[in-house]
Every structure is written in C-alpha cells, then in structure tokens.
Short mmCIF file of C-alpha atoms in Angstrom, two decimals:
data_model
loop_
_atom_site.label_atom_id
_atom_site.label_comp_id
_atom_site.label_asym_id
_atom_site.label_seq_id
_atom_site.Cartn_x
_atom_site.Cartn_y
_atom_site.Cartn_z
CA GLU A 1 -26.13 -38.49 -47.91
CA VAL A 2 -23.67 -35.61 -48.59
CA GLN A 3 -24.28 -33.88 -51.83
CA LEU A 4 -22.41 -31.03 -53.46
CA VAL A 5 -23.81 -29.51 -56.52
CA GLU A 6 -21.70 -27.00 -58.46
CA SER A 7 -22.96 -24.57 -61.01
CA GLY A 8 -22.05 -21.41 -62.92
CA GLY A 9 -19.42 -22.92 -65.28
CA ASP A 10 -19.40 -21.30 -68.79
CA LEU A 11 -17.42 -20.19 -71.71
CA VAL A 12 -15.88 -16.81 -70.97
CA GLN A 13 -13.58 -14.46 -72.72
CA PRO A 14 -10.06 -13.76 -71.22
CA GLY A 15 -10.05 -10.94 -68.77
CA ARG A 16 -13.78 -11.37 -67.90
CA SER A 17 -15.38 -12.59 -64.72
CA LEU A 18 -17.43 -15.54 -63.62
CA ARG A 19 -18.99 -16.67 -60.36
CA LEU A 20 -19.17 -20.33 -59.42
CA SER A 21 -21.63 -21.77 -56.76
CA CYS A 22 -21.77 -24.96 -54.87
CA LYS A 23 -24.96 -25.94 -53.06
CA ALA A 24 -24.44 -28.40 -50.13
CA SER A 25 -26.89 -30.75 -48.59
CA GLY A 26 -26.88 -33.87 -46.41
CA PHE A 27 -24.63 -32.35 -43.59
CA THR A 28 -24.45 -29.39 -41.25
CA PHE A 29 -22.75 -27.01 -43.62
CA ASP A 30 -21.34 -24.54 -41.03
CA ASP A 31 -19.53 -27.30 -39.23
CA TYR A 32 -17.05 -27.74 -42.03
CA ALA A 33 -14.33 -26.01 -44.03
CA MET A 34 -14.77 -26.10 -47.76
CA HIS A 35 -12.49 -25.91 -50.87
CA TRP A 36 -12.37 -25.41 -54.50
CA VAL A 37 -10.17 -27.79 -56.49
CA ARG A 38 -9.70 -27.58 -60.30
CA GLN A 39 -8.55 -29.89 -63.05
CA PRO A 40 -7.73 -28.84 -66.63
CA PRO A 41 -9.23 -31.29 -69.09
CA GLY A 42 -6.95 -34.40 -69.32
CA LYS A 43 -4.59 -32.98 -66.59
CA GLY A 44 -3.98 -33.36 -62.86
CA LEU A 45 -5.66 -31.70 -59.81
CA GLU A 46 -4.86 -28.31 -58.47
CA TRP A 47 -6.12 -26.93 -55.15
CA VAL A 48 -7.46 -23.43 -55.66
CA SER A 49 -8.84 -22.05 -52.37
CA GLY A 50 -10.10 -22.99 -49.02
CA ILE A 51 -12.29 -21.30 -46.37
CA ASN A 52 -13.05 -22.25 -42.82
CA TRP A 53 -16.53 -22.80 -41.25
CA ASN A 54 -17.11 -19.03 -40.36
CA SER A 55 -15.04 -17.46 -43.21
CA GLY A 56 -12.46 -16.29 -40.71
CA THR A 57 -9.65 -18.30 -42.29
CA ILE A 58 -9.09 -18.14 -46.20
CA SER A 59 -6.20 -19.30 -48.28
CA TYR A 60 -5.48 -19.24 -52.11
CA ALA A 61 -3.19 -20.95 -54.43
CA ALA A 62 -0.45 -18.58 -55.69
CA SER A 63 -1.82 -18.99 -59.22
CA VAL A 64 -5.11 -17.41 -58.29
CA LYS A 65 -4.40 -15.13 -55.45
CA GLY A 66 -5.55 -11.51 -56.13
CA ARG A 67 -7.91 -12.66 -58.91
CA PHE A 68 -10.21 -15.23 -57.17
CA THR A 69 -12.32 -14.82 -54.07
CA ILE A 70 -13.78 -17.61 -52.10
CA SER A 71 -16.82 -16.98 -49.88
CA ARG A 72 -19.70 -18.80 -48.21
CA ASP A 73 -23.20 -18.16 -47.06
CA ASN A 74 -23.98 -20.67 -44.23
CA ALA A 75 -27.73 -19.64 -44.15
CA LYS A 76 -27.95 -20.91 -47.81
CA ASN A 77 -25.64 -23.81 -47.44
CA SER A 78 -23.58 -22.43 -50.29
CA LEU A 79 -20.05 -21.98 -51.39
CA TYR A 80 -18.92 -19.54 -54.01
CA LEU A 81 -15.86 -18.70 -56.05
CA GLN A 82 -15.67 -15.30 -57.79
CA MET A 83 -13.21 -15.38 -60.56
CA ASN A 84 -12.03 -12.26 -62.07
CA SER A 85 -9.42 -11.40 -64.75
CA LEU A 86 -9.73 -14.90 -66.11
CA ARG A 87 -6.86 -16.37 -68.13
CA ARG A 88 -6.74 -19.23 -70.68
CA GLU A 89 -4.88 -21.31 -68.06
CA ASP A 90 -7.85 -21.07 -65.79
CA THR A 91 -9.81 -23.41 -68.13
CA ALA A 92 -10.62 -26.42 -66.02
CA PHE A 93 -13.35 -28.46 -64.21
CA TYR A 94 -13.93 -26.75 -60.90
CA TYR A 95 -14.73 -29.09 -58.00
CA CYS A 96 -16.35 -28.14 -54.71
CA THR A 97 -15.12 -30.32 -51.84
CA LYS A 98 -15.87 -30.65 -48.18
CA ASP A 99 -13.06 -30.76 -45.56
CA SER A 100 -13.17 -33.26 -42.70
CA ASN A 101 -12.68 -30.34 -40.17
CA ALA A 102 -14.08 -26.95 -39.35
CA ALA A 103 -10.73 -25.49 -40.00
CA PRO A 104 -8.96 -26.13 -43.41
CA GLY A 105 -6.46 -28.93 -43.17
CA GLY A 106 -8.22 -32.20 -43.07
CA ARG A 107 -9.02 -34.52 -45.83
CA PHE A 108 -11.38 -33.94 -48.84
CA GLY A 109 -13.98 -36.66 -48.29
CA ASN A 110 -16.77 -35.44 -50.49
CA TRP A 111 -16.70 -33.93 -53.85
CA GLY A 112 -19.13 -32.41 -56.24
CA GLN A 113 -19.39 -33.48 -59.85
CA GLY A 114 -17.56 -30.45 -61.25
CA THR A 115 -18.49 -27.52 -63.41
CA LEU A 116 -16.48 -26.65 -66.55
CA VAL A 117 -15.03 -23.19 -66.99
CA THR A 118 -13.65 -22.47 -70.43
CA VAL A 119 -11.67 -19.28 -70.98
CA SER A 120 -11.27 -18.58 -74.69
CA SER A 121 -11.85 -15.76 -77.17
CA GLU B 1 6.39 -24.73 -50.81
CA SER B 2 6.78 -28.49 -50.84
CA VAL B 3 6.33 -30.28 -54.25
CA LEU B 4 5.00 -33.81 -54.57
CA THR B 5 6.46 -36.13 -57.14
CA GLN B 6 4.67 -39.30 -58.05
CA SER B 7 6.07 -42.21 -59.78
CA PRO B 8 5.86 -43.96 -62.12
CA ALA B 9 3.61 -41.81 -64.29
CA THR B 10 2.01 -44.93 -65.65
CA LEU B 11 1.82 -48.44 -64.28
CA SER B 12 0.71 -51.32 -66.54
CA LEU B 13 -0.43 -54.32 -64.69
CA SER B 14 -3.01 -57.23 -64.83
CA PRO B 15 -5.90 -57.91 -62.56
CA GLY B 16 -4.68 -59.82 -59.63
CA GLU B 17 -1.26 -58.33 -59.58
CA SER B 18 -0.01 -55.98 -56.87
CA ALA B 19 0.56 -52.23 -57.52
CA THR B 20 3.11 -50.07 -55.69
CA LEU B 21 2.69 -46.32 -56.24
CA SER B 22 5.28 -43.77 -54.83
CA CYS B 23 4.87 -40.12 -53.68
CA ARG B 24 7.97 -38.15 -52.71
CA ALA B 25 7.69 -34.73 -50.94
CA SER B 26 10.45 -32.19 -51.32
CA GLN B 27 10.18 -31.38 -47.72
CA SER B 28 9.05 -33.37 -44.89
CA VAL B 29 5.18 -33.53 -44.40
CA GLY B 30 5.14 -35.72 -41.38
CA THR B 31 2.21 -38.07 -41.95
CA TYR B 32 -0.04 -35.57 -43.58
CA LEU B 33 -0.30 -37.29 -46.80
CA THR B 34 -3.58 -38.21 -48.55
CA TRP B 35 -4.36 -40.44 -51.48
CA TYR B 36 -7.24 -40.11 -53.94
CA GLN B 37 -8.47 -42.31 -56.76
CA GLN B 38 -10.05 -40.75 -59.84
CA LYS B 39 -11.75 -42.64 -62.68
CA PRO B 40 -12.45 -41.04 -66.07
CA GLY B 41 -15.31 -38.56 -66.11
CA ARG B 42 -15.63 -38.81 -62.22
CA ALA B 43 -14.70 -36.69 -59.25
CA PRO B 44 -11.84 -37.94 -57.15
CA ARG B 45 -12.52 -40.23 -54.26
CA LEU B 46 -10.69 -40.20 -50.91
CA LEU B 47 -8.88 -43.38 -50.28
CA ILE B 48 -6.14 -42.94 -47.60
CA TYR B 49 -5.40 -40.11 -45.19
CA ASP B 50 -2.78 -39.48 -42.55
CA ALA B 51 -0.51 -41.65 -44.77
CA SER B 52 -2.14 -45.01 -43.66
CA THR B 53 -5.60 -44.70 -42.52
CA ARG B 54 -8.27 -46.06 -45.00
CA ALA B 55 -11.22 -43.90 -45.58
CA THR B 56 -14.72 -45.27 -44.90
CA GLY B 57 -15.66 -48.06 -47.31
CA ILE B 58 -12.21 -48.48 -48.76
CA PRO B 59 -11.35 -52.16 -49.10
CA PRO B 60 -8.32 -53.54 -47.18
CA ARG B 61 -6.46 -54.31 -50.42
CA PHE B 62 -5.61 -50.57 -50.42
CA SER B 63 -2.87 -49.65 -47.93
CA GLY B 64 -0.74 -46.58 -47.45
CA SER B 65 2.63 -46.25 -45.65
CA GLY B 66 5.44 -43.74 -45.14
CA SER B 67 6.31 -40.65 -43.27
CA GLY B 68 8.42 -37.60 -43.76
CA THR B 69 9.12 -37.39 -47.45
CA ASP B 70 8.56 -40.84 -48.84
CA PHE B 71 5.12 -42.46 -49.12
CA THR B 72 3.65 -45.55 -50.86
CA LEU B 73 0.21 -46.65 -51.85
CA THR B 74 -0.06 -50.32 -52.26
CA ILE B 75 -2.91 -52.16 -53.94
CA SER B 76 -2.49 -55.86 -53.01
CA SER B 77 -4.48 -57.59 -55.73
CA LEU B 78 -5.75 -55.41 -58.52
CA GLU B 79 -9.58 -55.66 -59.17
CA PRO B 80 -10.90 -54.41 -62.51
CA GLU B 81 -12.36 -51.38 -60.84
CA ASP B 82 -8.99 -50.23 -59.56
CA PHE B 83 -7.68 -49.19 -62.79
CA ALA B 84 -7.74 -45.39 -62.42
CA VAL B 85 -5.41 -42.52 -61.81
CA TYR B 86 -4.09 -42.02 -58.29
CA TYR B 87 -3.10 -38.74 -56.73
CA CYS B 88 -1.26 -37.90 -53.50
CA GLN B 89 -1.83 -34.62 -51.72
CA GLN B 90 -0.14 -32.75 -48.83
CA ARG B 91 -0.92 -29.75 -46.69
CA SER B 92 1.60 -27.08 -45.82
CA ASP B 93 2.87 -26.38 -42.29
CA ASN B 94 2.16 -22.67 -42.43
CA TRP B 95 -1.19 -21.03 -41.55
CA PRO B 96 -3.51 -20.89 -43.27
CA PRO B 97 -2.55 -23.94 -45.01
CA VAL B 98 -2.23 -24.45 -48.77
CA PHE B 99 -2.55 -27.86 -50.42
CA THR B 100 -0.58 -29.57 -53.18
CA PHE B 101 -1.33 -32.48 -55.24
CA GLY B 102 1.11 -34.76 -56.96
CA GLY B 103 0.99 -35.24 -60.66
CA GLY B 104 -0.79 -38.58 -60.55
CA THR B 105 -0.03 -42.27 -61.47
CA LYS B 106 -2.20 -44.00 -64.01
CA VAL B 107 -2.79 -47.68 -63.24
CA GLU B 108 -3.67 -49.25 -66.53
CA ILE B 109 -4.48 -52.72 -67.75
#
C-alpha cells in the first residue's frame, strides 16, 4: 500500500524558513516523480513544485519560485520542500503527492494527509 | 499560462440525481485534464485522468468527457458519499511542466 507521510508543518513568523518532509513507502520511490500541492484553509488547491525521479527536472509555481526549493533523497525514500522568506499567503496545508510517471506530467494518484504551515507574527 | 474555470461554484442536488460539472481552459490542453474529489478534512482523490479515463476503483457512475478547452465531469446518479468538492487540473505544454487547478465545484445536498 502506498503511503506518504508529511511532517515539518509549524507556526512560523513572516520572513523565516521551514523545511517540510515527506516519507514514502509501499512503492519504488525512485521510479516516480513527486510533487507538493498546497491548500489554504477553506480554499482551493495550488500546485507548488514537482521533481522527476532523479532530481534532473524541477519546476515551481510562479508564486514560490526563488523562495522554495524541492529536493529528494531516493536512498531515504523522502521528498523535501525548503521554504524560505515565508509570507502570510503561504499559510496552507501542504500535501505530498506521487506522480504516475518518472517524469512530472502524469496524474497525482496518491496523496499524503497534509501538514499545516501557518505564517503569522 | 492557461487558466481553468470551473462552473458552477456550487451545485445543490439530491441523492439519485445527476450532476454535470464544467471545466473550461483558457487555452487548449488537448485531453490532458484530470479530475479530483475532495471531502472535508481529507486529501484529494484521483477520479478521472486524460479527460475520460476512470482511475482504479472509481465507480462507473463517474464519467469524464471533452477535449481542447471544454470538459465535463458527470456523476450519473449521486450517492450520499459523492457530496464533496471536485477540482479539475491541467498540465502546461512547456517543459518542465507546471500544473494548474480550477477553483472547484462543491456538490452539496
């Protein structure tokens, strides 16, 4: 059974940094691209970033480009999101999701339970 | 970058009725259009991909259609568990791709 477990969400002040982690199990992690998708409480979904199986292809939403960095460690079956210069509008549940392909561009068939990031002073 | 517009924002229906949800793209996306269902407090669930292919385990009352810029998700006879928010999603043509979600349609009793 595919499992994705996010961690690292917290209350953080504007301008500070935070690192999210996603631990994957139940599938061959380095066969698939991975993504982060976020959802402000009570609002819709926003794709944040994606990474292919070997970290050779990475993309970001315009709203986070230059501030967030996605990475993965295939030896640890883990996906990460380093978030710098956080803004109040980054407040959201952050979901880790598995692509159906090794390169980003397939469907998001498996999702974690989400971790909440709150940016507030 | 293509924008996805979903309509209506809210659909009020009764169990047993049929639901028709619309997703319109500002630029052609071919058949790369995906639908997700989300219930309160839960992560989204994949329903339909490539505009019309049901994901594993999705019952046949869910069907998707369309291509280019106009897409439809139809739920033929609503079950109580179908009342939820539905999102469409597209992938850009450029590389590496970026992904966009529509604003969602809430199907309520």
